[in-house]
Amino acid sequence: MARKHAEGYLSARESRRITRENRKITNALEKRHKRKNVPESEYLCAMRDESNAVEFDNVHTYFYTDVGTVKAVDGISFDVPIGKTVGVVGESGCGKSVTSLSLMKLLQRPQGQVVAGEIRLNMGDGKAYDVTKVPGEKMEAIRGNYVSMIFQEPMTSLNPVFRIGDQVDEVIALHDGSGMSRGDVKKRTLELIEMVGIANSEGVYRMYPHELSGGMRQRIMIAIALACNPRVIIADEPTTALDVTIQAQILDLLRHLKDKINSSIMLITHDLGVIAEMADFVVVMYAGRVVEKGTAAEIFANPAHPYTIGLMASKPVVGKRVDKLYSIPGKVPNPINMPHYCYFRDRCEMRCPQCDGEYPAEISLSETHKVSCYRYDQNGKAGE
């Protein structure tokens, strides 16, 4: 933000200064990204726990804009265990999708950059890669084969001028098509379309995206994501804009397919009902940081952070009649000029004197349940 003006006004001179500084930073980062023939030893790493598919370790993802640096992800750490579903929940703009795009290396560059931390991806057989250091040419082989993503809006993710069959064929031919004839690729595509619960596979193969319903388009997106049996599936709000009947079918489909190919799911959603139904572990994000994480049972039975408690209170309950649904007061702080104290302090209804200090450290309430809040001491006990 502006240096001289407390009200946040940005002069043309200051904007040019910010742009010059950002260009220096992004040019240096882009130079590292665009290197060719990078030896594998530079991005090889060791998993902290071999039972994890992905480990996010103090990841910082920033966007360098003309008005300042947006700290979209500001030092997050959590694990995605093999064969489990991890639900990532939080308000819009809290960094959920940016976290997943950091893992896929699909950030809008050069403005968007992972500037610090490690994202360790378990490749199997005792090998792991730090995705933040993997070169682009190598990442093309990892996407689809090891990590795939079901994007938020299938109508904008599918190409409107290509038939459904061509779009699924392309993924198989690119990532898993060595030695396969055109007929073999088509046969695999038809199997995938049937696997996601679409009966008329031959007919859908020849259709365009606009000829399908929202639920069918979402199923095609799932088929594309599962085409190469990836180890990690990122589902970015896979049930957005779908009615509850289709939503239930999509969730059942995801759960069934996860067990079938023994993949891990990173489920991003606003819907706590979906999290309760699908997730084994829950990560609660606020303003680019993880404020609470634990098993689904721990989070729903004993929410510890005031933000998590507020999210739970804002969910309508069947059979409970209220005049007005609860909403968390206040607004999220400016991501370009984040405060040095707890980001939730100014909205918190449980503030204590310690909240005026620096950002709280992570406290362990149990082996799996962690929270960043001054309401708990170092032994995990709640204060008065």
GROMACS .gro file of C-alpha atoms in nm, residues 66-329:
model
  264
   66ASP     CA    1   0.045  -0.270  -0.919
   67VAL     CA    2  -0.102  -0.170  -0.582
   68GLY     CA    3   0.109  -0.402  -0.368
   69THR     CA    4   0.180  -0.766  -0.284
   70VAL     CA    5  -0.127  -0.980  -0.213
   71LYS     CA    6  -0.036  -1.254   0.035
   72ALA     CA    7  -0.301  -1.499  -0.083
   73VAL     CA    8  -0.142  -1.792   0.103
   74ASP     CA    9   0.068  -1.684   0.399
   75GLY     CA   10   0.251  -1.977   0.556
   76ILE     CA   11   0.015  -2.277   0.555
   77SER     CA   12   0.108  -2.627   0.671
   78PHE     CA   13  -0.108  -2.941   0.652
   79ASP     CA   14  -0.096  -3.298   0.520
   80VAL     CA   15  -0.311  -3.501   0.282
   81PRO     CA   16  -0.281  -3.869   0.391
   82ILE     CA   17  -0.290  -4.149   0.134
   83GLY     CA   18  -0.643  -4.279   0.071
   84LYS     CA   19  -0.808  -4.007   0.283
   85THR     CA   20  -1.023  -3.702   0.208
   86VAL     CA   21  -0.908  -3.367   0.346
   87GLY     CA   22  -1.170  -3.092   0.342
   88VAL     CA   23  -1.045  -2.734   0.308
   89VAL     CA   24  -1.308  -2.486   0.424
   90GLY     CA   25  -1.329  -2.109   0.463
   91GLU     CA   26  -1.480  -1.789   0.325
   92SER     CA   27  -1.430  -1.677  -0.035
   93GLY     CA   28  -1.085  -1.527  -0.078
   94CYS     CA   29  -0.923  -1.715   0.211
   95GLY     CA   30  -0.672  -1.895  -0.016
   96LYS     CA   31  -0.833  -2.237  -0.071
   97SER     CA   32  -0.818  -2.241  -0.451
   98VAL     CA   33  -0.478  -2.069  -0.458
   99THR     CA   34  -0.344  -2.350  -0.237
  100SER     CA   35  -0.463  -2.611  -0.487
  101LEU     CA   36  -0.330  -2.412  -0.785
  102SER     CA   37   0.007  -2.389  -0.607
  103LEU     CA   38   0.016  -2.770  -0.591
  104MET     CA   39  -0.079  -2.797  -0.961
  105LYS     CA   40   0.160  -2.512  -1.057
  106LEU     CA   41  -0.123  -2.342  -1.246
  107LEU     CA   42  -0.089  -1.999  -1.088
  108GLN     CA   43  -0.123  -1.700  -1.319
  109ARG     CA   44   0.240  -1.613  -1.374
  110PRO     CA   45   0.443  -1.399  -1.359
  111GLN     CA   46   0.225  -1.217  -1.105
  112GLY     CA   47   0.140  -1.530  -0.903
  113GLN     CA   48   0.439  -1.702  -0.742
  114VAL     CA   49   0.513  -1.953  -0.466
  115VAL     CA   50   0.786  -1.759  -0.287
  116ALA     CA   51   0.863  -1.983   0.013
  117GLY     CA   52   0.795  -2.323   0.167
  118GLU     CA   53   0.776  -2.677   0.031
  119ILE     CA   54   0.495  -2.880  -0.128
  120ARG     CA   55   0.613  -3.240  -0.105
  121LEU     CA   56   0.441  -3.485  -0.341
  122ASN     CA   57   0.479  -3.858  -0.271
  123MET     CA   58   0.573  -4.023  -0.603
  124GLY     CA   59   0.588  -4.376  -0.452
  125ASP     CA   60   0.877  -4.617  -0.408
  126GLY     CA   61   1.036  -4.389  -0.149
  127LYS     CA   62   1.066  -4.095  -0.390
  128ALA     CA   63   0.918  -3.748  -0.338
  129TYR     CA   64   0.931  -3.421  -0.529
  130ASP     CA   65   0.917  -3.065  -0.399
  131VAL     CA   66   0.658  -2.930  -0.644
  132THR     CA   67   0.770  -2.569  -0.590
  133LYS     CA   68   1.105  -2.654  -0.753
  134VAL     CA   69   0.987  -2.894  -1.026
  135PRO     CA   70   1.052  -2.747  -1.376
  136GLY     CA   71   0.758  -2.686  -1.609
  137GLU     CA   72   0.844  -2.964  -1.855
  138LYS     CA   73   0.856  -3.222  -1.574
  139MET     CA   74   0.535  -3.085  -1.420
  140GLU     CA   75   0.346  -3.166  -1.741
  141ALA     CA   76   0.408  -3.535  -1.674
  142ILE     CA   77   0.303  -3.505  -1.308
  143ARG     CA   78  -0.030  -3.332  -1.378
  144GLY     CA   79  -0.290  -3.591  -1.468
  145ASN     CA   80  -0.073  -3.891  -1.378
  146TYR     CA   81  -0.010  -3.805  -1.012
  147VAL     CA   82  -0.224  -3.499  -0.935
  148SER     CA   83  -0.542  -3.394  -1.114
  149MET     CA   84  -0.804  -3.130  -1.054
  150ILE     CA   85  -1.182  -3.110  -1.089
  151PHE     CA   86  -1.230  -2.741  -1.160
  152GLN     CA   87  -1.498  -2.526  -1.003
  153GLU     CA   88  -1.715  -2.451  -1.307
  154PRO     CA   89  -1.732  -2.724  -1.575
  155MET     CA   90  -1.894  -2.500  -1.837
  156THR     CA   91  -1.587  -2.275  -1.842
  157SER     CA   92  -1.338  -2.561  -1.794
  158LEU     CA   93  -1.459  -2.764  -2.091
  159ASN     CA   94  -1.382  -2.627  -2.437
  160PRO     CA   95  -1.716  -2.532  -2.599
  161VAL     CA   96  -1.596  -2.594  -2.959
  162PHE     CA   97  -1.471  -2.952  -2.910
  163ARG     CA   98  -1.678  -3.263  -2.860
  164ILE     CA   99  -1.671  -3.436  -2.521
  165GLY     CA  100  -1.496  -3.744  -2.661
  166ASP     CA  101  -1.214  -3.538  -2.812
  167GLN     CA  102  -1.149  -3.361  -2.482
  168VAL     CA  103  -1.127  -3.684  -2.279
  169ASP     CA  104  -0.926  -3.856  -2.555
  170GLU     CA  105  -0.671  -3.574  -2.545
  171VAL     CA  106  -0.601  -3.625  -2.174
  172ILE     CA  107  -0.552  -4.001  -2.213
  173ALA     CA  108  -0.333  -3.965  -2.524
  174LEU     CA  109  -0.118  -3.696  -2.362
  175HIS     CA  110  -0.059  -3.859  -2.023
  176ASP     CA  111  -0.125  -4.230  -2.060
  177GLY     CA  112  -0.140  -4.300  -2.431
  178SER     CA  113   0.201  -4.447  -2.513
  179GLY     CA  114   0.149  -4.760  -2.720
  180MET     CA  115  -0.229  -4.708  -2.741
  181SER     CA  116  -0.404  -4.688  -3.077
  182ARG     CA  117  -0.677  -4.434  -3.147
  183GLY     CA  118  -0.934  -4.709  -3.098
  184ASP     CA  119  -0.784  -4.804  -2.760
  185VAL     CA  120  -0.798  -4.440  -2.646
  186LYS     CA  121  -1.165  -4.413  -2.748
  187LYS     CA  122  -1.245  -4.740  -2.569
  188ARG     CA  123  -1.082  -4.608  -2.250
  189THR     CA  124  -1.280  -4.280  -2.282
  190LEU     CA  125  -1.609  -4.470  -2.315
  191GLU     CA  126  -1.519  -4.675  -2.005
  192LEU     CA  127  -1.453  -4.354  -1.810
  193ILE     CA  128  -1.782  -4.197  -1.921
  194GLU     CA  129  -1.968  -4.508  -1.807
  195MET     CA  130  -1.767  -4.522  -1.483
  196VAL     CA  131  -1.891  -4.176  -1.381
  197GLY     CA  132  -2.252  -4.290  -1.417
  198ILE     CA  133  -2.348  -4.173  -1.769
  199ALA     CA  134  -2.542  -4.448  -1.948
  200ASN     CA  135  -2.540  -4.319  -2.306
  201SER     CA  136  -2.162  -4.314  -2.339
  202GLU     CA  137  -2.152  -4.338  -2.722
  203GLY     CA  138  -2.402  -4.053  -2.757
  204VAL     CA  139  -2.228  -3.829  -2.502
  205TYR     CA  140  -1.891  -3.900  -2.668
  206ARG     CA  141  -2.014  -3.715  -2.980
  207MET     CA  142  -2.186  -3.427  -2.795
  208TYR     CA  143  -2.065  -3.074  -2.722
  209PRO     CA  144  -2.057  -2.937  -2.363
  210HIS     CA  145  -2.362  -2.713  -2.415
  211GLU     CA  146  -2.571  -3.022  -2.498
  212LEU     CA  147  -2.518  -3.165  -2.148
  213SER     CA  148  -2.680  -3.072  -1.818
  214GLY     CA  149  -2.475  -2.922  -1.535
  215GLY     CA  150  -2.454  -3.255  -1.353
  216MET     CA  151  -2.339  -3.440  -1.666
  217ARG     CA  152  -2.074  -3.176  -1.739
  218GLN     CA  153  -1.947  -3.215  -1.383
  219ARG     CA  154  -1.930  -3.593  -1.434
  220ILE     CA  155  -1.726  -3.540  -1.751
  221MET     CA  156  -1.486  -3.318  -1.554
  222ILE     CA  157  -1.452  -3.601  -1.298
  223ALA     CA  158  -1.388  -3.851  -1.582
  224ILE     CA  159  -1.109  -3.626  -1.718
  225ALA     CA  160  -0.957  -3.590  -1.371
  226LEU     CA  161  -0.962  -3.967  -1.313
  227ALA     CA  162  -0.845  -4.065  -1.662
  228CYS     CA  163  -0.494  -4.163  -1.550
  229ASN     CA  164  -0.575  -4.293  -1.197
  230PRO     CA  165  -0.399  -4.007  -1.013
  231ARG     CA  166  -0.271  -4.036  -0.657
  232VAL     CA  167  -0.426  -3.702  -0.553
  233ILE     CA  168  -0.756  -3.556  -0.674
  234ILE     CA  169  -0.825  -3.187  -0.607
  235ALA     CA  170  -1.200  -3.122  -0.609
  236ASP     CA  171  -1.252  -2.744  -0.615
  237GLU     CA  172  -1.615  -2.700  -0.510
  238PRO     CA  173  -1.733  -2.989  -0.732
  239THR     CA  174  -2.101  -2.941  -0.639
  240THR     CA  175  -2.132  -2.565  -0.696
  241ALA     CA  176  -2.455  -2.465  -0.878
  242LEU     CA  177  -2.590  -2.822  -0.872
  243ASP     CA  178  -2.922  -2.911  -0.712
  244VAL     CA  179  -2.914  -3.125  -0.397
  245THR     CA  180  -3.009  -3.449  -0.575
  246ILE     CA  181  -2.727  -3.421  -0.829
  247GLN     CA  182  -2.495  -3.297  -0.553
  248ALA     CA  183  -2.554  -3.615  -0.353
  249GLN     CA  184  -2.489  -3.827  -0.663
  250ILE     CA  185  -2.161  -3.645  -0.740
  251LEU     CA  186  -2.040  -3.689  -0.380
  252ASP     CA  187  -2.130  -4.060  -0.382
  253LEU     CA  188  -1.948  -4.094  -0.713
  254LEU     CA  189  -1.634  -3.924  -0.578
  255ARG     CA  190  -1.635  -4.139  -0.264
  256HIS     CA  191  -1.680  -4.461  -0.466
  257LEU     CA  192  -1.409  -4.376  -0.721
  258LYS     CA  193  -1.162  -4.269  -0.451
  259ASP     CA  194  -1.191  -4.610  -0.287
  260LYS     CA  195  -1.173  -4.786  -0.624
  261ILE     CA  196  -0.839  -4.633  -0.728
  262ASN     CA  197  -0.711  -4.565  -0.369
  263SER     CA  198  -0.658  -4.194  -0.430
  264SER     CA  199  -0.652  -3.906  -0.185
  265ILE     CA  200  -0.899  -3.619  -0.223
  266MET     CA  201  -0.838  -3.256  -0.137
  267LEU     CA  202  -1.196  -3.126  -0.120
  268ILE     CA  203  -1.240  -2.747  -0.136
  269THR     CA  204  -1.585  -2.622  -0.043
  270HIS     CA  205  -1.790  -2.365   0.148
  271ASP     CA  206  -2.049  -2.627   0.243
  272LEU     CA  207  -1.996  -2.766   0.592
  273GLY     CA  208  -2.257  -3.033   0.519
  274VAL     CA  209  -2.040  -3.166   0.235
  275ILE     CA  210  -1.735  -3.159   0.464
  276ALA     CA  211  -1.920  -3.353   0.736
  277GLU     CA  212  -2.028  -3.617   0.485
  278MET     CA  213  -1.707  -3.657   0.288
  279ALA     CA  214  -1.398  -3.552   0.484
  280ASP     CA  215  -1.175  -3.755   0.714
  281PHE     CA  216  -0.973  -3.445   0.807
  282VAL     CA  217  -1.067  -3.075   0.801
  283VAL     CA  218  -0.847  -2.770   0.743
  284VAL     CA  219  -1.005  -2.431   0.826
  285MET     CA  220  -0.847  -2.137   0.644
  286TYR     CA  221  -0.888  -1.766   0.706
  287ALA     CA  222  -0.713  -1.480   0.522
  288GLY     CA  223  -0.444  -1.706   0.376
  289ARG     CA  224  -0.361  -1.895   0.696
  290VAL     CA  225  -0.471  -2.222   0.858
  291VAL     CA  226  -0.647  -2.128   1.181
  292GLU     CA  227  -0.757  -2.480   1.280
  293LYS     CA  228  -0.711  -2.837   1.157
  294GLY     CA  229  -0.798  -3.182   1.283
  295THR     CA  230  -1.012  -3.487   1.214
  296ALA     CA  231  -1.369  -3.421   1.102
  297ALA     CA  232  -1.498  -3.564   1.431
  298GLU     CA  233  -1.279  -3.327   1.634
  299ILE     CA  234  -1.368  -3.017   1.433
  300PHE     CA  235  -1.742  -3.078   1.437
  301ALA     CA  236  -1.764  -3.203   1.798
  302ASN     CA  237  -1.522  -2.951   1.946
  303PRO     CA  238  -1.460  -2.647   1.723
  304ALA     CA  239  -1.185  -2.446   1.895
  305HIS     CA  240  -1.113  -2.132   1.692
  306PRO     CA  241  -1.375  -1.853   1.712
  307TYR     CA  242  -1.384  -1.844   1.331
  308THR     CA  243  -1.467  -2.215   1.312
  309ILE     CA  244  -1.732  -2.168   1.580
  310GLY     CA  245  -1.877  -1.881   1.374
  311LEU     CA  246  -1.888  -2.095   1.059
  312MET     CA  247  -2.071  -2.369   1.250
  313ALA     CA  248  -2.320  -2.120   1.395
  314SER     CA  249  -2.397  -1.974   1.052
  315LYS     CA  250  -2.509  -2.313   0.917
  316PRO     CA  251  -2.888  -2.365   0.918
  317VAL     CA  252  -3.005  -2.658   1.133
  318VAL     CA  253  -3.299  -2.876   1.031
  319GLY     CA  254  -3.584  -2.843   1.282
  320LYS     CA  255  -3.440  -2.532   1.450
  321ARG     CA  256  -3.644  -2.218   1.392
  322VAL     CA  257  -3.466  -1.882   1.404
  323ASP     CA  258  -3.567  -1.530   1.297
  324LYS     CA  259  -3.230  -1.463   1.133
  325LEU     CA  260  -2.931  -1.682   1.048
  326TYR     CA  261  -2.610  -1.593   1.230
  327SER     CA  262  -2.336  -1.424   1.028
  328ILE     CA  263  -1.982  -1.340   1.140
  329PRO     CA  264  -1.960  -0.961   1.189
   0.00000   0.00000   0.00000
